[in-house]
Coordinates of N, CA and C in Angstrom, one line a residue:
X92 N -26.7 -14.6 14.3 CA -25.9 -15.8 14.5 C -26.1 -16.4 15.8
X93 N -26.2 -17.9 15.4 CA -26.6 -18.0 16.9 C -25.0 -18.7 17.9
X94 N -25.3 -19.5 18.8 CA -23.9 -19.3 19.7 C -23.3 -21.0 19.4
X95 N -24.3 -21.4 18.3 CA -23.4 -22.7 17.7 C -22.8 -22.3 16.4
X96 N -23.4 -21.3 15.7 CA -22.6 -20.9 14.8 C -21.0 -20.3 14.9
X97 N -20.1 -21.0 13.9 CA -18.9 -19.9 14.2 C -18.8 -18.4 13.2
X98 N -18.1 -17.9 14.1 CA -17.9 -16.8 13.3 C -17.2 -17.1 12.2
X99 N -17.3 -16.0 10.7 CA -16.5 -16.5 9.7 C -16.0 -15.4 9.5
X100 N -15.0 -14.9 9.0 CA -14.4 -13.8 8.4 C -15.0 -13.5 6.4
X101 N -15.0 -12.2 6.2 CA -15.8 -11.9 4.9 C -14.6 -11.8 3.8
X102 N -13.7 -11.0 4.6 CA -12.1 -11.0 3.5 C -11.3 -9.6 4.1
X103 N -10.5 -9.0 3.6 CA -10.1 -8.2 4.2 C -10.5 -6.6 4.1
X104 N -10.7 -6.2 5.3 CA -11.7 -5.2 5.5 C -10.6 -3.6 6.1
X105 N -8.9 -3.8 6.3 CA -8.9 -2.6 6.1 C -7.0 -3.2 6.4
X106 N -6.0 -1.9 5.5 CA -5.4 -2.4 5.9 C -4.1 -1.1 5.9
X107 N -2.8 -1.7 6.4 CA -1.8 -0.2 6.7 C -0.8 -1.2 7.0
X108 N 0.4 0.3 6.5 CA 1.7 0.1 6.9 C 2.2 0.5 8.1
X109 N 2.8 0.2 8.2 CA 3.7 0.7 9.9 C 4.9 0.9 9.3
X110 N 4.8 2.1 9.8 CA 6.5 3.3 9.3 C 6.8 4.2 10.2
X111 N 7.7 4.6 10.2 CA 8.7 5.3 11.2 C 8.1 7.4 10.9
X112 N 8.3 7.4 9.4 CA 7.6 8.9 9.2 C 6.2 8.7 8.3
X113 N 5.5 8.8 8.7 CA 3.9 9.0 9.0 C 3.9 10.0 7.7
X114 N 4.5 10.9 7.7 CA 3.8 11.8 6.8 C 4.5 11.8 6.3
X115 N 6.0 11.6 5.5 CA 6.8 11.1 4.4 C 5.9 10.4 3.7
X116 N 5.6 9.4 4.2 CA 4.8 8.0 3.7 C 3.2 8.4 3.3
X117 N 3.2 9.4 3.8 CA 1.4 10.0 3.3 C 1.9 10.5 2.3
X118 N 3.1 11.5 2.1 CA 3.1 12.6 1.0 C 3.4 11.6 0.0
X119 N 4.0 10.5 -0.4 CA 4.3 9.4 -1.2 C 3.4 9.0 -2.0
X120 N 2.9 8.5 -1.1 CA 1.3 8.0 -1.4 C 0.2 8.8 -2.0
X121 N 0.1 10.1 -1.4 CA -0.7 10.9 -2.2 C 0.0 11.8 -3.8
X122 N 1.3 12.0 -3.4 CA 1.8 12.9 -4.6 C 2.3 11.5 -5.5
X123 N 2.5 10.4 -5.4 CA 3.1 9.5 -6.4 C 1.9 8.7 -6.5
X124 N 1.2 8.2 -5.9 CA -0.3 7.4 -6.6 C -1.2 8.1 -6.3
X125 N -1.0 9.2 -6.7 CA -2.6 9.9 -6.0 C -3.8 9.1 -5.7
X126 N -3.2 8.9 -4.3 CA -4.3 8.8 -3.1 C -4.8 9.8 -2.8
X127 N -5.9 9.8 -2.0 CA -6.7 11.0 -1.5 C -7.0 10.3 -0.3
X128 N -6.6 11.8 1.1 CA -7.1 10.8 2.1 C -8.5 11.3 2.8
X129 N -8.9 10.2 3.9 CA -10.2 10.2 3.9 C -10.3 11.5 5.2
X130 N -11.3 11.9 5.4 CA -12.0 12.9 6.0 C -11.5 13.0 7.1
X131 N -11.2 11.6 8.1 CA -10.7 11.2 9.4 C -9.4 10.3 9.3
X132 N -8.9 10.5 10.3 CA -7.5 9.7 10.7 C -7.6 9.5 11.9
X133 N -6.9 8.4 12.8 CA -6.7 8.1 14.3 C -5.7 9.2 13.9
X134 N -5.2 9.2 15.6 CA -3.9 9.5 16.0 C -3.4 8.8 15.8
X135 N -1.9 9.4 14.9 CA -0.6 8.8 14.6 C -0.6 7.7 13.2
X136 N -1.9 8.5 12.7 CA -2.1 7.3 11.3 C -2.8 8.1 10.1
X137 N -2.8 8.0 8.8 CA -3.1 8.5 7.9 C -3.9 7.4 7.1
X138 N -5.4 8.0 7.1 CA -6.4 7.0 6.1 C -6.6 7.7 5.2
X139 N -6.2 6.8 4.2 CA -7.0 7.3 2.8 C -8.1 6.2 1.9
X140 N -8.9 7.7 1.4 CA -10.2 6.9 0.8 C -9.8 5.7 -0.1
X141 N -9.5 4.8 -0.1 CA -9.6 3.8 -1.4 C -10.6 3.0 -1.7
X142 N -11.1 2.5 -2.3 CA -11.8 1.5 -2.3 C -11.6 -0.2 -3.0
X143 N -12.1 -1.0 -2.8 CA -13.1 -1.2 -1.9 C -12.5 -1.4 -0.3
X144 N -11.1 -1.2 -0.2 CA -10.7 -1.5 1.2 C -10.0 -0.3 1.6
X145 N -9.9 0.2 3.1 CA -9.4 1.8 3.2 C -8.4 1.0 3.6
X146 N -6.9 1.8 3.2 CA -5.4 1.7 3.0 C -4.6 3.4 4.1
X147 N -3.7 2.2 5.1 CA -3.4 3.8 5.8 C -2.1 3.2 5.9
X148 N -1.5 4.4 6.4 CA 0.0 4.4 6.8 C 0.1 5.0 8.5
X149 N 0.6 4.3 9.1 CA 0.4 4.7 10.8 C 1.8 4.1 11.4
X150 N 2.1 4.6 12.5 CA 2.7 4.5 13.4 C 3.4 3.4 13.9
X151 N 4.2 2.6 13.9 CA 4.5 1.1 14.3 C 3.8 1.3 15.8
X152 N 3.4 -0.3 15.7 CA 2.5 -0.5 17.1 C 3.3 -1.0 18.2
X153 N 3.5 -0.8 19.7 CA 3.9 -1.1 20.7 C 4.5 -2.8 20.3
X154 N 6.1 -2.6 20.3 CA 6.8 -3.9 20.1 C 6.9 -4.2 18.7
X155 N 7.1 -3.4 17.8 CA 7.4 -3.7 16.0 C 8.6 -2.9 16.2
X156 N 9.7 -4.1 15.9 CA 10.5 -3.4 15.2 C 10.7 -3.1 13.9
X157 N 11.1 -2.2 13.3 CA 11.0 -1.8 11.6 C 12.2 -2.5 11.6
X158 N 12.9 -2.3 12.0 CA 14.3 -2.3 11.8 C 15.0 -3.8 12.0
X159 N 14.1 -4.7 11.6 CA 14.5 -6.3 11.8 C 13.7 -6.9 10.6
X160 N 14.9 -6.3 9.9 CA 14.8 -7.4 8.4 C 14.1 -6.0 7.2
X161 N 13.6 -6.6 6.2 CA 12.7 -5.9 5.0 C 11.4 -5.8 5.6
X162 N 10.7 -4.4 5.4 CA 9.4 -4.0 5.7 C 8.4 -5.1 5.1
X163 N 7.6 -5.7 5.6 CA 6.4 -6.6 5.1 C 6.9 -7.9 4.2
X164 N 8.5 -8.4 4.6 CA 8.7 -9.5 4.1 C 7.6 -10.8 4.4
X165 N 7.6 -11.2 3.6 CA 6.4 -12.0 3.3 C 5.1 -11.8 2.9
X166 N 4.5 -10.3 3.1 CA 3.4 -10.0 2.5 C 3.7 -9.5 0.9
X167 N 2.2 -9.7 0.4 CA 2.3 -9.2 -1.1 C 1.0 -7.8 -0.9
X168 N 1.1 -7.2 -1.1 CA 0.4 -5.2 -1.0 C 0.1 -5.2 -2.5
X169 N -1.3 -5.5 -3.1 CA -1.3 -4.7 -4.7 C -1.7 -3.8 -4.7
X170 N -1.6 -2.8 -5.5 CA -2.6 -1.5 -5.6 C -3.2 -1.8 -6.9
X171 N -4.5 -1.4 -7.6 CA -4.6 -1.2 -8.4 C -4.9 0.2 -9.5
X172 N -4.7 0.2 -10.3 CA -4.4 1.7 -11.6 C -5.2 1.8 -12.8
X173 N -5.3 2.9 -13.1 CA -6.2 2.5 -14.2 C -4.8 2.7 -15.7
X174 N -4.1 2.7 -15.1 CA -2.8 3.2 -16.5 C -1.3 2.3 -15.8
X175 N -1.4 0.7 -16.0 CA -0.2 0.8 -15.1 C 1.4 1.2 -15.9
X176 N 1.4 1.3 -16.8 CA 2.3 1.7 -18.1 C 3.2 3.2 -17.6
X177 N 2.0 3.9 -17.6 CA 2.1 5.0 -17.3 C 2.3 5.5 -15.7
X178 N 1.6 4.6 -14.6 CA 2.3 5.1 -13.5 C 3.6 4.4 -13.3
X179 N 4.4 3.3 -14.1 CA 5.9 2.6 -14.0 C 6.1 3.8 -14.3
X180 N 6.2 4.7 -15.6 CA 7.1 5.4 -16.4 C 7.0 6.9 -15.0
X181 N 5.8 7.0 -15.0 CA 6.0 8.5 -13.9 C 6.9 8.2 -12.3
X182 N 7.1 6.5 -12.1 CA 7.5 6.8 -10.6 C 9.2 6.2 -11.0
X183 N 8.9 5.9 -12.1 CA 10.7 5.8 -12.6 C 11.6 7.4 -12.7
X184 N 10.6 8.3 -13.6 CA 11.2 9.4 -13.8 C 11.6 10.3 -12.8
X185 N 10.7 10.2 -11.1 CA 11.2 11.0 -10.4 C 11.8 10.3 -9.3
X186 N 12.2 9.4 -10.2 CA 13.1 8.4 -9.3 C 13.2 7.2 -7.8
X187 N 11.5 7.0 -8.1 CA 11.7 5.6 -7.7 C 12.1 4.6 -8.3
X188 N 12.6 3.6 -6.9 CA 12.9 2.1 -7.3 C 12.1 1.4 -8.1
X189 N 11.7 1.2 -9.6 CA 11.0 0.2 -10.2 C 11.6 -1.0 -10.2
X190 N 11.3 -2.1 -9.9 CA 12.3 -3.2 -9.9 C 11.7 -4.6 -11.2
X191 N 11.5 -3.4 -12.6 CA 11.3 -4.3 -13.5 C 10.3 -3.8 -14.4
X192 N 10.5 -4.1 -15.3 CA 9.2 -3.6 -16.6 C 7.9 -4.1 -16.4
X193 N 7.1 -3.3 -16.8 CA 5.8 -4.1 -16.9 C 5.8 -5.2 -17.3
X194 N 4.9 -6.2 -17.1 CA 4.7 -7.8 -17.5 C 3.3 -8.0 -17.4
X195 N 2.9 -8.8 -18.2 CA 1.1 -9.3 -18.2 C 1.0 -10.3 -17.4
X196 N -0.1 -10.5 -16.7 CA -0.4 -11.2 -15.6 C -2.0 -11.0 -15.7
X197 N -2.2 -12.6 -14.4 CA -4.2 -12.8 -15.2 C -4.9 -11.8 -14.9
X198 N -4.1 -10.8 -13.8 CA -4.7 -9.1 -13.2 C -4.3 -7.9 -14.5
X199 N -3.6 -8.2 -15.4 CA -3.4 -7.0 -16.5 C -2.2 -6.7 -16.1
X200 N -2.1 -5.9 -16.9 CA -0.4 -5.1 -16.5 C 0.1 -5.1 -15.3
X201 N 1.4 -5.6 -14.9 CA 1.6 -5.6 -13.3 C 3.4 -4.6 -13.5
X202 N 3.8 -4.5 -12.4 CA 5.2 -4.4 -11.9 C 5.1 -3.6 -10.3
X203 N 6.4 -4.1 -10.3 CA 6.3 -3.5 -8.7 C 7.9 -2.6 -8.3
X204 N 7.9 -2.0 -7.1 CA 8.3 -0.5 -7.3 C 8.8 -0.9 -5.6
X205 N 10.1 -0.2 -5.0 CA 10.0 -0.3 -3.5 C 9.7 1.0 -3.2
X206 N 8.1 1.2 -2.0 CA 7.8 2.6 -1.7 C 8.2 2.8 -0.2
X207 N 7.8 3.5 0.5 CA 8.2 4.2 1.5 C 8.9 3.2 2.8
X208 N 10.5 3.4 3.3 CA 10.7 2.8 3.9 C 11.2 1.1 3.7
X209 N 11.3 1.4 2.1 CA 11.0 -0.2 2.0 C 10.8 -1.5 1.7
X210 N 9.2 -1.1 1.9 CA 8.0 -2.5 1.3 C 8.1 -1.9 -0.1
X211 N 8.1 -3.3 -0.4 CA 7.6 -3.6 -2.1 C 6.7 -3.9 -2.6
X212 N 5.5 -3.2 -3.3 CA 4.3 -2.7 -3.6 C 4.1 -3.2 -4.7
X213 N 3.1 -3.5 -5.4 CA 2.7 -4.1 -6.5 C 1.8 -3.3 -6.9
X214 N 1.5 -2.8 -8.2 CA 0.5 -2.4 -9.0 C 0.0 -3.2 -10.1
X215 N -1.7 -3.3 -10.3 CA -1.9 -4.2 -11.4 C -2.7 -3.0 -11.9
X216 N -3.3 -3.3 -13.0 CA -4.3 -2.3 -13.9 C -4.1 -2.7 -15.7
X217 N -4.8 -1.6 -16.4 CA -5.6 -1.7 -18.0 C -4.0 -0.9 -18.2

């Protein structure tokens, strides 16, 4: 690139929550959408393998309050599934918040669920 070029951004290349328990929010994550995490973590943060973009849960950063307002008001978080039918019905039964039946959408099956702390998560999939 040279120094008249601007830089561009490609799309988003990694992304996480900021939460209070780190490893609540991993065990969530891994025991309710089985995530798997990745080989390495920073300190104070939990990565797991996803693809195509790595997904962590870490530490609120120097000046985040959690505690001012709903977690990630204004963002939308999708995950995607290969069964989303069936992960509504498994995270209703051990009693998370579903906040609605499945519905079709131009991503396939959607609904969304409040997970750790909070944010409200979206799953799409077959």
């Amino acid at each position: 690139m040279s120094a008249t070029e601007p830089a561009t951004v490609t799309g988003p290349d990694f992304l996480a929550l900021q939460v209070r328990d780190v490893a609540a929010a991993a065990a969530f994550f891994e025991e309710r959408l089985g995530l798997r995490r990745s080989p390495a973590s920073p300190p104070g943060a939990v990565v797991f393998a996803t693809e195509p973009v790595p997904f962590a849960v870490r530490g609120p950063l120097p000046g985040t309050d959690l505690d001012a307002g709903r977690p990630g008001l204004g963002v939308a978080l999708w995950f995607a599934t290969t069964d989303a039918v069936a992960l509504h019905d498994s995270l209703g039964a051990v009693g998370v918040e579903v906040l609605g039946p499945v519905v079709g959408s131009p991503f396939g099956p959607t609904f969304s669920f409040v997970g750790p702390e909070g944010y409200v998560l979206t799953v799409h999939g077959a």
